Coordinates of C-alpha atoms and ligand atoms in Angstrom, one line a residue:
M121 CA 9.8 -23.3 -1.1
V122 CA 6.9 -24.2 -3.8
M123 CA 5.2 -26.4 -3.8
A124 CA 4.6 -26.9 -6.9
T125 CA 4.0 -30.4 -8.0
S126 CA 1.7 -30.5 -5.4
T127 CA -2.3 -29.6 -5.2
K128 CA -1.3 -26.2 -4.8
R129 CA -2.0 -24.2 -7.0
V130 CA 0.2 -21.9 -8.1
I131 CA 1.1 -18.9 -11.1
A132 CA 3.8 -16.8 -11.9
L133 CA 2.7 -13.2 -13.3
F134 CA 5.3 -11.4 -14.9
D135 CA 5.7 -7.6 -16.3
V136 CA 6.7 -7.8 -20.3
D137 CA 9.2 -4.5 -20.1
G138 CA 13.0 -5.1 -18.3
T139 CA 11.3 -8.4 -16.7
L140 CA 10.7 -10.9 -19.7
S141 CA 12.5 -8.4 -23.2
V142 CA 14.4 -5.5 -23.7
P143 CA 12.1 -2.6 -22.9
R144 CA 9.9 -2.1 -26.2
R145 CA 12.0 -4.7 -28.2
G146 CA 10.5 -8.0 -28.0
A147 CA 11.6 -11.4 -25.8
D148 CA 14.3 -14.0 -27.2
Q149 CA 12.8 -17.1 -28.5
P150 CA 14.3 -18.4 -25.2
T151 CA 12.4 -16.4 -23.2
L152 CA 9.8 -17.8 -25.0
D153 CA 10.2 -20.9 -24.9
F154 CA 11.2 -21.5 -21.1
L155 CA 8.0 -19.7 -20.6
Q156 CA 6.4 -22.5 -22.2
E157 CA 8.3 -24.7 -20.2
L158 CA 7.5 -22.8 -17.4
R159 CA 3.6 -23.9 -17.9
K160 CA 4.2 -27.5 -17.8
F161 CA 5.0 -27.1 -13.7
I162 CA 2.5 -24.1 -13.2
K163 CA 0.0 -21.7 -14.4
V164 CA 1.8 -18.8 -16.0
G165 CA 0.1 -14.9 -17.0
I166 CA 1.1 -11.6 -18.0
V167 CA 1.0 -8.5 -17.1
G168 CA 1.8 -5.3 -18.8
G169 CA 1.9 -2.1 -19.1
S170 CA 1.0 -1.8 -22.7
D171 CA -1.9 -2.3 -25.3
L172 CA -2.6 -6.1 -26.3
K173 CA -0.8 -5.2 -30.0
K174 CA 1.8 -3.9 -28.3
I175 CA 2.7 -6.5 -25.5
S176 CA 1.5 -9.0 -29.0
E177 CA 4.5 -7.8 -30.3
Q178 CA 7.2 -8.2 -28.4
L179 CA 5.4 -11.9 -27.0
G180 CA 4.5 -13.1 -30.3
A181 CA 1.5 -12.6 -32.3
A182 CA -0.2 -15.7 -30.1
A183 CA 0.2 -14.2 -26.8
T184 CA -3.0 -14.8 -26.3
Q185 CA -3.4 -18.1 -26.6
E186 CA -0.2 -19.1 -25.6
Y187 CA 0.2 -17.8 -22.1
D188 CA -3.0 -18.6 -19.0
Y189 CA -3.9 -15.3 -19.0
L190 CA -3.2 -11.6 -19.9
F191 CA -4.0 -8.7 -19.1
A192 CA -2.8 -5.1 -21.4
E193 CA -3.0 -1.4 -20.1
N194 CA -2.7 -2.1 -16.4
G195 CA -1.9 0.7 -15.2
L196 CA -4.1 10.1 -16.2
V197 CA -1.6 14.0 -16.1
A198 CA 0.6 16.7 -16.2
Y199 CA 3.5 19.3 -18.1
A200 CA 6.7 18.8 -20.0
E201 CA 7.9 22.5 -20.4
D202 CA 10.7 23.8 -18.9
L203 CA 12.5 21.2 -18.3
D204 CA 16.3 21.4 -18.0
I205 CA 17.1 17.8 -20.0
P206 CA 19.4 17.4 -23.2
I207 CA 16.9 16.2 -25.3
K208 CA 13.1 16.7 -26.5
R209 CA 11.4 15.4 -29.1
G210 CA 7.3 15.8 -29.2
T211 CA 4.8 13.9 -27.7
F212 CA 5.2 14.5 -23.8
I213 CA 1.1 13.5 -23.3
E214 CA -0.1 10.1 -25.2
F215 CA -3.6 9.2 -24.1
R216 CA -4.4 5.7 -23.6
N217 CA -7.1 3.5 -21.9
G218 CA -7.4 4.4 -18.9
M219 CA -4.7 6.5 -18.7
L220 CA -2.3 9.2 -19.3
N221 CA 1.1 8.5 -20.1
I222 CA 3.7 11.8 -20.0
S223 CA 7.3 11.6 -21.1
P224 CA 9.4 14.1 -20.2
I225 CA 11.3 13.8 -23.7
G226 CA 8.6 12.8 -25.6
R227 CA 7.4 9.4 -26.8
N228 CA 8.5 10.6 -31.2
C229 CA 11.9 9.9 -29.9
S230 CA 14.6 7.4 -31.1
Q231 CA 15.1 4.7 -29.9
Q232 CA 18.8 5.8 -29.2
E233 CA 17.7 8.5 -27.6
R234 CA 15.0 6.8 -25.4
D235 CA 18.4 4.6 -24.0
E236 CA 20.2 7.3 -23.3
F237 CA 17.1 9.1 -21.6
E238 CA 16.7 6.4 -19.1
I239 CA 20.4 6.0 -18.3
F240 CA 20.0 10.2 -17.8
D241 CA 17.0 9.4 -15.9
R242 CA 19.4 7.9 -13.9
T243 CA 21.2 10.2 -12.0
A244 CA 19.4 13.4 -13.1
G245 CA 16.3 12.0 -11.5
I246 CA 13.4 14.0 -13.6
R247 CA 10.6 11.4 -13.6
K248 CA 10.4 11.0 -10.1
A249 CA 10.8 14.4 -9.3
M250 CA 7.8 14.8 -11.3
V251 CA 6.5 12.5 -10.1
A252 CA 7.2 14.3 -6.7
A253 CA 5.4 17.5 -8.4
M254 CA 2.1 16.1 -9.9
Q255 CA 1.5 14.1 -6.2
E256 CA 1.4 17.2 -4.3
R257 CA 0.0 19.7 -7.0
F258 CA -2.9 16.3 -7.7
K259 CA -3.1 15.4 -4.4
D260 CA -6.7 15.7 -4.0
F261 CA -7.5 13.9 -7.3
G262 CA -7.2 10.3 -6.5
L263 CA -4.3 9.6 -8.7
T264 CA -1.8 7.1 -8.8
F265 CA 1.4 7.8 -10.6
S266 CA 4.3 5.3 -11.4
I267 CA 7.2 5.1 -13.3
G268 CA 7.5 2.4 -16.2
G269 CA 9.9 2.0 -19.2
Q270 CA 11.9 4.0 -20.5
I271 CA 11.0 7.6 -21.3
S272 CA 7.6 8.3 -19.5
F273 CA 4.9 7.7 -16.4
D274 CA 2.0 6.5 -16.4
A275 CA -0.5 8.9 -14.1
F276 CA -4.4 7.2 -13.3
P277 CA -7.5 6.5 -11.1
T278 CA -6.3 4.5 -8.1
G279 CA -6.5 1.2 -8.4
W280 CA -5.9 1.2 -11.6
D281 CA -2.3 -0.7 -11.6
K282 CA -1.4 -3.9 -12.5
T283 CA -3.0 -4.8 -8.7
Y284 CA -6.5 -4.4 -10.8
C285 CA -6.2 -7.9 -12.2
L286 CA -5.9 -9.6 -9.3
Q287 CA -9.4 -9.6 -8.8
F288 CA -9.8 -11.6 -11.6
I289 CA -7.3 -14.8 -10.5
D290 CA -8.2 -14.0 -6.7
K291 CA -10.2 -17.3 -6.1
D292 CA -8.6 -19.3 -8.4
F293 CA -4.6 -19.4 -7.4
D294 CA -3.4 -20.3 -3.6
D295 CA 0.1 -18.7 -4.7
I296 CA 0.4 -15.9 -7.0
H297 CA 3.7 -14.8 -7.8
F298 CA 4.9 -11.4 -9.6
F299 CA 8.6 -10.9 -11.2
G300 CA 8.7 -7.5 -11.8
D301 CA 11.7 -5.2 -12.9
K302 CA 10.0 -1.8 -11.3
T303 CA 9.3 -3.0 -7.3
F304 CA 10.5 1.0 -6.0
V305 CA 8.5 3.0 -4.6
G306 CA 6.3 4.5 -7.7
G307 CA 7.5 2.0 -10.5
N308 CA 4.6 0.6 -12.6
D309 CA 5.4 -2.8 -10.5
H310 CA 5.0 -1.2 -6.7
E311 CA 1.4 -2.1 -5.8
I312 CA 1.3 -5.4 -7.2
F313 CA 4.5 -6.0 -6.0
E314 CA 3.6 -5.2 -2.4
S315 CA 0.7 -6.6 -2.6
P316 CA -0.4 -9.0 0.0
R317 CA -2.0 -11.4 -2.0
T318 CA 1.4 -11.8 -4.0
I319 CA 4.5 -13.6 -3.6
G320 CA 6.1 -10.3 -4.8
H321 CA 10.2 -10.7 -6.6
T322 CA 12.6 -8.0 -8.0
V323 CA 14.7 -8.9 -11.7
N324 CA 17.4 -6.7 -13.2
S325 CA 16.9 -9.3 -17.1
P326 CA 14.7 -11.0 -19.0
I327 CA 18.2 -14.0 -18.1
D328 CA 17.6 -13.6 -14.2
T329 CA 13.4 -14.1 -14.5
L330 CA 14.2 -17.0 -16.2
Q331 CA 16.8 -18.1 -13.8
Q332 CA 14.8 -17.6 -10.5
C333 CA 11.9 -18.9 -11.4
K334 CA 13.9 -21.9 -12.5
Q335 CA 15.3 -22.7 -9.2
L336 CA 11.5 -21.6 -8.0
F337 CA 9.5 -23.7 -9.7
I338 CA 11.1 -26.3 -12.2
D339 CA 14.8 -27.6 -9.4
S340 CA 12.5 -27.5 -6.6
A341 CA 9.2 -29.7 -8.3
V342 CA 12.7 -32.9 -9.3
Ligands
MG257 MG1 9.1 -3.6 -16.4

């Protein structure tokens, strides 16, 4: 279905956390090797929500040279008091470039607490409820809220989501594929996944990402 070997100009864009790596951890070597293999067939771009330093830690120090495109911090505010959650650890709001990152549990929690919160939040829906309340409270501010990672969500001016990067590659490619794990409404991959300019793919792990890419871009090319 994808004419990777034709003259069609194809690029695959990848989210990082949950798509190429276990959240916040480094991507494993087979994944990194696969991405370089994939570059023999199509162009490969990274569209991470965090800053360049974090992405470089996850994908290797040479990440900026090893991919055709690397977009960092694609991606502004609220409250973390009176929340009925089991653990609170401080640093509830972190100012990043162009946005605010808000964590109900607090970014100072341990990795184990982080993992536990993610599981807890799947049923408790704390982040979804906070986003819904803020959307209502700040509806006239032109803000977009999006849930990413394990313990937080972001608030930023509408349009500063991952679709922001598309303007830089729009004219250079016929097909722009996007792979992400948080493609649901309110997830930080949702806008770019839904964009009419991309062909969106939902993945549930790095292994799933590799399998889908292999099928789409490599198997169909031989
Ligand atoms: Mg993700």
